[in-house]
Amino acid sequence: MASVTVTRRQLVVRSGAVAVWAGVGGVALAKRLGAFDDPPPFDRRVFPEPGRSAVAVMRAESYEMDLEGLLVDSLRLVEADVRRRSVVLKPNFVEFLPGSSINTDPRMVVAAANALRRLGASSVVVAEGPGHRRDTEAVAVASGLQETLDDAGLRFVDLNEAPVVRTPLASRYMGLGELWVPRVLREADVVVSMPKLKTHHWVGVTLSLKNCFGCMPGRVYGWPKDVLHVRGIPNSIVDIFGAVRPSLAIIDGIVGMQGDGPIMGDPVAAGVLIVSRDGVAADVTGARMMGMDPEKVGYLMEAGRFLGQARSELIEQRGEDPARFTRRFAPAPGFEKLVA
Amino acid sequence: MWTVDLVSLHLSLRRRLARLRRSDGGFPMSLDGPSEVEATVVAALALNDAVATRWVRSRQRIDGGFDELDRRPASPASASLASLALSGGPSRSALDFVLAQRQRLLPGATAPDDHLGWGWASNPADARAFVEPTARALTAVKALAPENASARSEAVRVLTRLQCADGGWNYGTASVNAVDLRGYAQTTAMALIGLQGERTALGASGLRFLRRSFPVEPGGLTTAQSLLAFRLHGDRDSARAAADALEAIARRRSFLDRPVAVAWAVLATGSDGLIEPLRWRP
């Protein structure tokens, strides 16, 4: 065996190389463990690590059926406790177009209010701040929402005009340190996001997280909430949801919207209701039931770091088997890559 | 000319608006809210009211813009209307502020056809030009600085670019992904108020759109602003139809509880003298 003579200089160089390689390996390992990640753009003390979540999927073929009873059952399935709590329902009335499936059906809104009252809610109001139109009353009247609410004795709050409170953000995606949030949402014990099951031409899918755009007052952020669009829609979605923090999601998927949503798409009879105390888990389930891969919806995965559970293996499906009711929605233009 | 008793309707709406005033002299955006600049400015125009005008002046900053009681900056779009409600130095200061707020259609846009217009937000980094703020600014420039031809023509160019294929205007996006979007009656009415007197096809196509769209968008704000637009354009038949619709709407609680909509309705049903500040006399 030939002997090898190593000079002191060679020893230093080789030792350095070993150190570098060890360092690189250590960095790789540490990186995998998250040791060198930037601080997360949210405050972990405010948003603890999401745990397991339950999502109820219910078959609902028509708005004429006993939606109230179905919602009572589904709220019980996810162990929603609203006893003696004040509730704000936030449906989606971003815009109105006759014959379209843009909006959460008014009958669903009233059924949810009645179900929550039956389960002991101390008060229920309905609130929305349409993103496109300044005349909220025109949207509410033309869509039939106002008459339906009047008949049911439910108060409607226009979030574009309601009093607002400065709300510091515990997440930092938009680069705004605070949002002006309607007081009615801050003071409610329970905010329920009630979106339509829809595709969306800017972010792929619009469900309970995106629905919270309508919580932001137009007189502060403009129409169509343009300040928030400029800051990036995915960024805004997670910050707004973190500020509003709805504690229930009820997704109206009896008739959803496919293709060029959220306004110009086509109705699709999906025949489902999705209910959860975790909006992220509800949206992951909703995306999957539209035939989309939720892991390809960037804002949903980011929200899964701190706003709710996005990992399918940690989402317990209750009620119906979602696979039985999954429909292949046509994706929004440019979002074909989301199709599972 | 009218089939409804417009004077009675005006007085009734005026009484309703007066009841919505806050103890500090201003007007709220909602029944449970504090006085705010937008609501008080429209009420000041509608009531021709010195107390409301004083409240607006008390919220004016040194740069001519306005702050709310909670220190939020009020929208520059409110400043446009404030310039019409105020007089003298405060009015000029408000208009100067508005003129300094011109923003590009897209953030950071540098293309030559990215015209300057006006947006809702006060922070230029966050704002884009939209239809109603641009129309309000155009109205204010015409009334108070008609010699500023560049601001006027720029605003008209923005409204031209943002007009929808159906002849109306929505918030400010005529199409998405090559799909034409619809105009809205409310935004179209505001655009037409700004465009009165312009010798372009814009006004004619906008009026045609508004005549057919306001009856199917049954909101008080929409109907009031449509009535005002028809009056300012001298379209008596359409104004009569809008007044009829407004009389029916004025019985609805969902309208009467909206201070801003009621204030626009007071203005729209007012005398020719009351709407004079918004009229363009070339």
Short mmCIF file of N, CA, C and O in Angstrom, two decimals, chain A residues 94-98 131-138 140-142 146 150 155-156 158 160-164 166 176 180 183 201-202 218-231 260 263-264 333, chain B residues 29-30 32-34 36 38 70-72 75 107 120-121 123 125-128 130 132 136 171 176-177 179-186 216-223 225 249 252 254-255 258-260 264:
data_model
loop_
_atom_site.label_atom_id
_atom_site.label_comp_id
_atom_site.label_asym_id
_atom_site.label_seq_id
_atom_site.Cartn_x
_atom_site.Cartn_y
_atom_site.Cartn_z
N VAL A 94 -71.65 38.74 -4.12
CA VAL A 94 -70.66 39.63 -4.72
C VAL A 94 -71.28 40.46 -5.85
O VAL A 94 -70.86 41.58 -6.13
N GLU A 95 -72.32 39.93 -6.46
CA GLU A 95 -72.88 40.48 -7.70
C GLU A 95 -74.19 39.74 -7.93
O GLU A 95 -74.43 38.70 -7.32
N PHE A 96 -75.05 40.26 -8.76
CA PHE A 96 -76.26 39.52 -9.10
C PHE A 96 -76.46 39.52 -10.60
O PHE A 96 -76.31 40.55 -11.26
N LEU A 97 -76.80 38.36 -11.12
CA LEU A 97 -77.06 38.20 -12.54
C LEU A 97 -78.23 37.22 -12.64
O LEU A 97 -78.13 36.09 -12.17
N PRO A 98 -79.37 37.65 -13.22
CA PRO A 98 -80.53 36.75 -13.25
C PRO A 98 -80.20 35.41 -13.91
O PRO A 98 -79.50 35.37 -14.93
N GLY A 131 -68.77 42.90 -3.60
CA GLY A 131 -67.48 43.39 -4.05
C GLY A 131 -67.55 44.25 -5.29
O GLY A 131 -66.71 45.11 -5.50
N HIS A 132 -68.57 44.01 -6.12
CA HIS A 132 -68.60 44.71 -7.40
C HIS A 132 -69.50 45.94 -7.39
O HIS A 132 -69.26 46.87 -8.14
N ARG A 133 -70.54 45.88 -6.59
CA ARG A 133 -71.57 46.92 -6.71
C ARG A 133 -71.66 47.79 -5.47
O ARG A 133 -71.65 47.29 -4.35
N ARG A 134 -71.82 49.09 -5.69
CA ARG A 134 -72.00 50.01 -4.56
C ARG A 134 -73.42 49.94 -4.03
O ARG A 134 -73.65 50.24 -2.87
N ASP A 135 -74.38 49.61 -4.87
CA ASP A 135 -75.76 49.59 -4.40
C ASP A 135 -76.10 48.20 -3.89
O ASP A 135 -76.67 47.37 -4.60
N THR A 136 -75.76 47.97 -2.63
CA THR A 136 -76.00 46.66 -2.02
C THR A 136 -77.49 46.34 -2.01
O THR A 136 -77.89 45.18 -2.18
N GLU A 137 -78.30 47.38 -1.80
CA GLU A 137 -79.74 47.16 -1.74
C GLU A 137 -80.24 46.59 -3.08
O GLU A 137 -81.11 45.71 -3.10
N ALA A 138 -79.70 47.10 -4.18
CA ALA A 138 -80.12 46.60 -5.49
C ALA A 138 -79.81 45.11 -5.62
O ALA A 138 -80.62 44.34 -6.14
N ALA A 140 -79.44 42.98 -3.11
CA ALA A 140 -80.27 42.24 -2.15
C ALA A 140 -81.71 42.10 -2.64
O ALA A 140 -82.33 41.04 -2.48
N VAL A 141 -82.23 43.15 -3.24
CA VAL A 141 -83.62 43.11 -3.73
C VAL A 141 -83.73 42.26 -4.99
O VAL A 141 -84.58 41.37 -5.09
N ALA A 142 -82.85 42.52 -5.95
CA ALA A 142 -82.95 41.81 -7.24
C ALA A 142 -82.73 40.30 -7.07
O ALA A 142 -83.33 39.50 -7.79
N GLN A 146 -83.37 40.10 0.04
CA GLN A 146 -84.00 41.02 0.98
C GLN A 146 -85.41 40.54 1.37
O GLN A 146 -85.76 40.52 2.55
N ASP A 150 -86.63 39.43 5.01
CA ASP A 150 -87.74 40.14 5.65
C ASP A 150 -88.81 39.15 6.11
O ASP A 150 -89.33 39.24 7.23
N ARG A 155 -82.32 40.33 10.15
CA ARG A 155 -81.73 41.64 9.83
C ARG A 155 -80.58 41.46 8.87
O ARG A 155 -79.80 40.51 8.98
N PHE A 156 -80.47 42.41 7.91
CA PHE A 156 -79.36 42.39 6.95
C PHE A 156 -78.44 43.57 7.24
O PHE A 156 -78.89 44.70 7.41
N ASP A 158 -75.22 45.71 5.74
CA ASP A 158 -74.38 46.00 4.57
C ASP A 158 -72.94 46.25 5.06
O ASP A 158 -72.66 47.29 5.65
N ASN A 160 -70.38 46.96 3.50
CA ASN A 160 -69.68 48.07 2.84
C ASN A 160 -69.90 49.39 3.57
O ASN A 160 -69.14 50.33 3.40
N GLU A 161 -70.98 49.43 4.37
CA GLU A 161 -71.32 50.70 5.03
C GLU A 161 -71.35 50.61 6.55
O GLU A 161 -71.48 51.63 7.23
N ALA A 162 -71.22 49.40 7.09
CA ALA A 162 -71.32 49.22 8.54
C ALA A 162 -70.10 49.85 9.24
O ALA A 162 -69.04 49.98 8.63
N PRO A 163 -70.26 50.23 10.52
CA PRO A 163 -69.12 50.79 11.26
C PRO A 163 -67.94 49.81 11.28
O PRO A 163 -68.14 48.60 11.32
N VAL A 164 -66.73 50.37 11.23
CA VAL A 164 -65.53 49.53 11.15
C VAL A 164 -64.62 49.77 12.35
O VAL A 164 -64.69 50.83 12.99
N ARG A 166 -60.42 49.25 13.60
CA ARG A 166 -59.04 48.96 13.20
C ARG A 166 -58.64 47.61 13.80
O ARG A 166 -58.79 47.40 15.00
N LEU A 176 -49.88 44.79 4.76
CA LEU A 176 -50.64 45.77 5.55
C LEU A 176 -50.58 45.31 7.00
O LEU A 176 -50.76 44.13 7.29
N TRP A 180 -59.34 47.32 8.30
CA TRP A 180 -60.55 47.90 8.90
C TRP A 180 -61.67 46.88 8.70
O TRP A 180 -62.10 46.63 7.58
N ARG A 183 -67.43 46.17 12.53
CA ARG A 183 -67.57 45.88 13.95
C ARG A 183 -68.47 44.69 14.21
O ARG A 183 -68.24 43.90 15.12
N HIS A 201 -61.70 32.63 -11.68
CA HIS A 201 -60.75 32.87 -12.76
C HIS A 201 -59.44 33.53 -12.34
O HIS A 201 -58.54 33.70 -13.16
N TRP A 202 -59.31 33.91 -11.09
CA TRP A 202 -58.02 34.44 -10.62
C TRP A 202 -57.30 33.47 -9.69
O TRP A 202 -56.06 33.47 -9.66
N GLY A 218 -66.21 48.23 1.32
CA GLY A 218 -65.89 48.88 0.06
C GLY A 218 -65.49 50.33 0.24
O GLY A 218 -64.66 50.85 -0.50
N ARG A 219 -66.09 51.02 1.22
CA ARG A 219 -65.77 52.45 1.33
C ARG A 219 -64.33 52.65 1.84
O ARG A 219 -63.81 53.77 1.78
N VAL A 220 -63.71 51.57 2.36
CA VAL A 220 -62.31 51.66 2.75
C VAL A 220 -61.41 51.09 1.64
O VAL A 220 -60.37 51.68 1.32
N TYR A 221 -61.82 50.00 1.06
CA TYR A 221 -60.96 49.29 0.10
C TYR A 221 -61.41 49.41 -1.34
O TYR A 221 -60.78 48.85 -2.23
N GLY A 222 -62.48 50.16 -1.56
CA GLY A 222 -62.93 50.41 -2.93
C GLY A 222 -63.77 49.28 -3.49
O GLY A 222 -63.99 48.25 -2.86
N TRP A 223 -64.25 49.53 -4.70
CA TRP A 223 -64.97 48.51 -5.46
C TRP A 223 -64.16 48.26 -6.71
O TRP A 223 -63.85 49.24 -7.42
N PRO A 224 -63.72 47.07 -7.04
CA PRO A 224 -64.07 45.81 -6.39
C PRO A 224 -63.04 45.42 -5.32
O PRO A 224 -62.29 44.46 -5.50
N LYS A 225 -63.03 46.13 -4.21
CA LYS A 225 -62.05 45.91 -3.13
C LYS A 225 -60.64 45.96 -3.73
O LYS A 225 -59.81 45.08 -3.52
N ASP A 226 -60.42 46.99 -4.54
CA ASP A 226 -59.24 47.01 -5.40
C ASP A 226 -57.93 47.09 -4.64
O ASP A 226 -56.91 46.58 -5.09
N VAL A 227 -57.93 47.71 -3.46
CA VAL A 227 -56.69 47.76 -2.68
C VAL A 227 -56.21 46.34 -2.40
O VAL A 227 -55.02 46.04 -2.49
N LEU A 228 -57.15 45.47 -2.11
CA LEU A 228 -56.80 44.10 -1.76
C LEU A 228 -56.36 43.31 -3.00
O LEU A 228 -55.52 42.43 -2.91
N HIS A 229 -56.93 43.65 -4.15
CA HIS A 229 -56.48 43.01 -5.39
C HIS A 229 -55.05 43.42 -5.71
O HIS A 229 -54.24 42.60 -6.12
N VAL A 230 -54.77 44.70 -5.52
CA VAL A 230 -53.42 45.18 -5.82
C VAL A 230 -52.39 44.48 -4.93
O VAL A 230 -51.28 44.18 -5.36
N ARG A 231 -52.78 44.19 -3.72
CA ARG A 231 -51.87 43.52 -2.78
C ARG A 231 -51.73 42.03 -3.06
O ARG A 231 -51.00 41.33 -2.36
N ASP A 260 -65.88 29.82 -15.97
CA ASP A 260 -65.40 31.18 -15.77
C ASP A 260 -66.04 31.85 -14.55
O ASP A 260 -66.65 32.92 -14.65
N ILE A 263 -68.33 34.84 -11.64
CA ILE A 263 -69.50 35.57 -12.13
C ILE A 263 -70.06 34.96 -13.40
O ILE A 263 -71.27 34.77 -13.54
N MET A 264 -69.17 34.70 -14.35
CA MET A 264 -69.60 34.36 -15.71
C MET A 264 -69.61 32.85 -15.98
O MET A 264 -69.77 32.45 -17.14
N PRO A 333 -60.74 29.30 -16.86
CA PRO A 333 -59.72 29.40 -17.91
C PRO A 333 -58.34 29.65 -17.29
O PRO A 333 -58.19 30.54 -16.43
N MET B 29 -72.82 56.52 7.65
CA MET B 29 -73.00 55.63 6.50
C MET B 29 -74.11 54.61 6.77
O MET B 29 -74.71 54.09 5.84
N SER B 30 -74.30 54.29 8.06
CA SER B 30 -75.33 53.32 8.43
C SER B 30 -76.00 53.79 9.71
O SER B 30 -75.47 54.66 10.41
N ASP B 32 -76.25 52.69 12.62
CA ASP B 32 -75.53 52.54 13.89
C ASP B 32 -74.11 53.09 13.83
O ASP B 32 -73.30 52.81 14.71
N GLY B 33 -73.81 53.88 12.81
CA GLY B 33 -72.44 54.36 12.66
C GLY B 33 -72.26 55.81 13.08
O GLY B 33 -73.22 56.55 13.26
N PRO B 34 -71.00 56.23 13.21
CA PRO B 34 -70.71 57.64 13.50
C PRO B 34 -70.76 58.46 12.21
O PRO B 34 -70.87 57.91 11.11
N GLU B 36 -69.59 60.25 8.98
CA GLU B 36 -68.46 59.99 8.08
C GLU B 36 -68.49 61.01 6.94
O GLU B 36 -69.53 61.61 6.63
N GLU B 38 -68.09 60.77 3.54
CA GLU B 38 -68.89 60.52 2.34
C GLU B 38 -70.37 60.85 2.57
O GLU B 38 -71.00 61.57 1.79
N ASP B 70 -62.21 58.33 13.07
CA ASP B 70 -61.29 57.31 13.58
C ASP B 70 -59.90 57.42 12.92
O ASP B 70 -59.10 56.51 13.03
N ARG B 71 -59.65 58.52 12.24
CA ARG B 71 -58.36 58.86 11.63
C ARG B 71 -58.05 58.09 10.35
O ARG B 71 -56.95 58.16 9.84
N ARG B 72 -59.02 57.32 9.88
CA ARG B 72 -58.86 56.74 8.55
C ARG B 72 -58.87 57.85 7.53
O ARG B 72 -59.70 58.77 7.63
N SER B 75 -61.87 58.49 1.39
CA SER B 75 -61.55 58.24 -0.02
C SER B 75 -61.41 59.57 -0.77
O SER B 75 -62.18 60.50 -0.56
N PRO B 107 -51.43 49.39 -11.62
CA PRO B 107 -50.32 49.79 -10.77
C PRO B 107 -49.00 49.66 -11.54
O PRO B 107 -48.73 48.64 -12.15
N TRP B 120 -60.37 54.80 -5.73
CA TRP B 120 -61.03 54.89 -4.43
C TRP B 120 -60.04 55.12 -3.30
O TRP B 120 -60.36 55.72 -2.29
N ALA B 121 -58.82 54.58 -3.47
CA ALA B 121 -57.89 54.57 -2.33
C ALA B 121 -57.01 55.81 -2.33
O ALA B 121 -56.71 56.39 -3.37
N ASN B 123 -53.88 55.82 -0.95
CA ASN B 123 -52.47 55.46 -1.08
C ASN B 123 -52.19 55.10 -2.54
O ASN B 123 -52.71 54.11 -3.04
N ALA B 125 -49.90 53.64 -3.97
CA ALA B 125 -49.37 52.30 -4.20
C ALA B 125 -50.49 51.27 -4.30
O ALA B 125 -50.30 50.19 -4.87
N ASP B 126 -51.64 51.59 -3.74
CA ASP B 126 -52.74 50.62 -3.68
C ASP B 126 -53.85 50.93 -4.66
O ASP B 126 -54.81 50.17 -4.74
N ALA B 127 -53.76 52.03 -5.35
CA ALA B 127 -54.95 52.49 -6.07
C ALA B 127 -54.83 52.29 -7.57
O ALA B 127 -53.76 52.36 -8.15
N ARG B 128 -55.95 52.04 -8.16
CA ARG B 128 -56.08 52.05 -9.61
C ARG B 128 -57.25 52.97 -9.96
O ARG B 128 -58.09 53.24 -9.12
N PHE B 130 -60.74 53.93 -11.35
CA PHE B 130 -62.02 53.27 -11.55
C PHE B 130 -63.06 54.28 -12.01
O PHE B 130 -62.82 55.49 -11.99
N GLU B 132 -66.32 55.27 -11.07
CA GLU B 132 -67.04 56.28 -10.27
C GLU B 132 -66.11 57.36 -9.72
O GLU B 132 -66.46 58.56 -9.81
N ARG B 136 -66.64 61.25 -10.64
CA ARG B 136 -66.81 62.29 -9.61
C ARG B 136 -65.79 63.42 -9.80
O ARG B 136 -66.12 64.60 -9.68
N TYR B 171 -67.83 48.77 -12.30
CA TYR B 171 -66.84 49.41 -11.44
C TYR B 171 -65.61 49.86 -12.21
O TYR B 171 -64.95 50.83 -11.85
N VAL B 176 -62.99 40.45 -18.97
CA VAL B 176 -62.00 39.59 -18.29
C VAL B 176 -61.84 38.35 -19.15
O VAL B 176 -62.84 37.74 -19.55
N ASN B 177 -60.60 37.99 -19.43
CA ASN B 177 -60.32 36.81 -20.25
C ASN B 177 -61.12 36.86 -21.56
O ASN B 177 -61.70 35.87 -21.99
N VAL B 179 -63.91 38.01 -22.17
CA VAL B 179 -65.37 37.94 -22.01
C VAL B 179 -65.86 39.32 -21.59
O VAL B 179 -65.37 39.89 -20.61
N ASP B 180 -66.81 39.86 -22.34
CA ASP B 180 -67.36 41.17 -21.99
C ASP B 180 -68.15 41.10 -20.69
O ASP B 180 -68.95 40.18 -20.49
N LEU B 181 -67.94 42.06 -19.82
CA LEU B 181 -68.71 42.15 -18.58
C LEU B 181 -69.83 43.17 -18.76
O LEU B 181 -69.76 44.04 -19.62
N ARG B 182 -70.84 43.06 -17.89
CA ARG B 182 -71.99 43.95 -17.99
C ARG B 182 -71.73 45.30 -17.33
O ARG B 182 -70.98 45.39 -16.37
N GLY B 183 -72.41 46.30 -17.85
CA GLY B 183 -72.43 47.56 -17.14
C GLY B 183 -73.47 47.50 -16.02
O GLY B 183 -74.34 46.63 -16.00
N TYR B 184 -73.35 48.43 -15.08
CA TYR B 184 -74.32 48.55 -13.99
C TYR B 184 -75.03 49.91 -14.12
O TYR B 184 -74.39 50.91 -14.47
N ALA B 185 -76.28 49.94 -13.75
CA ALA B 185 -77.01 51.20 -13.84
C ALA B 185 -76.41 52.26 -12.92
O ALA B 185 -76.24 53.42 -13.33
N GLN B 186 -76.09 51.88 -11.70
CA GLN B 186 -75.60 52.88 -10.73
C GLN B 186 -74.30 53.53 -11.21
O GLN B 186 -74.17 54.76 -11.20
N VAL B 216 -84.40 47.40 -13.86
CA VAL B 216 -84.16 46.02 -13.40
C VAL B 216 -83.07 45.95 -12.34
O VAL B 216 -82.65 44.87 -11.94
N GLU B 217 -82.61 47.09 -11.88
CA GLU B 217 -81.65 47.13 -10.77
C GLU B 217 -82.27 47.98 -9.67
O GLU B 217 -81.94 49.15 -9.50
N PRO B 218 -83.20 47.37 -8.93
CA PRO B 218 -84.15 48.17 -8.14
C PRO B 218 -83.63 48.65 -6.79
O PRO B 218 -84.26 48.48 -5.77
N GLY B 219 -82.49 49.28 -6.78
CA GLY B 219 -81.98 49.85 -5.54
C GLY B 219 -82.26 51.34 -5.47
O GLY B 219 -82.35 52.02 -6.49
N GLY B 220 -82.37 51.86 -4.23
CA GLY B 220 -82.63 53.28 -4.06
C GLY B 220 -81.49 54.15 -4.57
O GLY B 220 -81.72 55.19 -5.20
N LEU B 221 -80.27 53.74 -4.29
CA LEU B 221 -79.11 54.52 -4.74
C LEU B 221 -79.07 54.56 -6.26
O LEU B 221 -78.88 55.63 -6.87
N THR B 222 -79.26 53.41 -6.87
CA THR B 222 -79.25 53.32 -8.33
C THR B 222 -80.32 54.21 -8.94
O THR B 222 -80.07 54.97 -9.89
N THR B 223 -81.52 54.13 -8.40
CA THR B 223 -82.64 54.85 -8.99
C THR B 223 -82.48 56.36 -8.79
O THR B 223 -82.75 57.16 -9.70
N GLN B 225 -79.64 58.05 -8.42
CA GLN B 225 -78.57 58.58 -9.28
C GLN B 225 -78.97 58.53 -10.76
O GLN B 225 -78.56 59.39 -11.55
N ILE B 249 -89.88 52.97 -4.29
CA ILE B 249 -88.75 52.51 -3.46
C ILE B 249 -88.73 53.25 -2.13
O ILE B 249 -88.34 52.69 -1.10
N ARG B 252 -89.75 51.64 1.10
CA ARG B 252 -89.06 50.43 1.59
C ARG B 252 -88.13 50.76 2.74
O ARG B 252 -87.31 51.67 2.63
N SER B 254 -85.63 48.96 3.62
CA SER B 254 -84.25 48.64 3.22
C SER B 254 -83.59 49.83 2.51
O SER B 254 -82.36 49.92 2.47
N PHE B 255 -84.39 50.75 1.99
CA PHE B 255 -83.85 51.97 1.40
C PHE B 255 -83.77 53.08 2.44
O PHE B 255 -82.75 53.77 2.56
N ARG B 258 -80.77 53.68 4.71
CA ARG B 258 -79.44 53.89 4.09
C ARG B 258 -79.23 55.38 3.89
O ARG B 258 -79.69 55.96 2.90
N PRO B 259 -78.49 56.02 4.80
CA PRO B 259 -78.34 57.48 4.73
C PRO B 259 -77.79 57.99 3.40
O PRO B 259 -78.27 59.02 2.89
N VAL B 260 -76.81 57.31 2.83
CA VAL B 260 -76.21 57.82 1.60
C VAL B 260 -77.21 57.74 0.45
O VAL B 260 -77.35 58.69 -0.34
N TRP B 264 -78.77 60.93 -1.70
CA TRP B 264 -78.77 61.06 -3.17
C TRP B 264 -80.20 61.25 -3.69
O TRP B 264 -80.44 61.99 -4.65
#
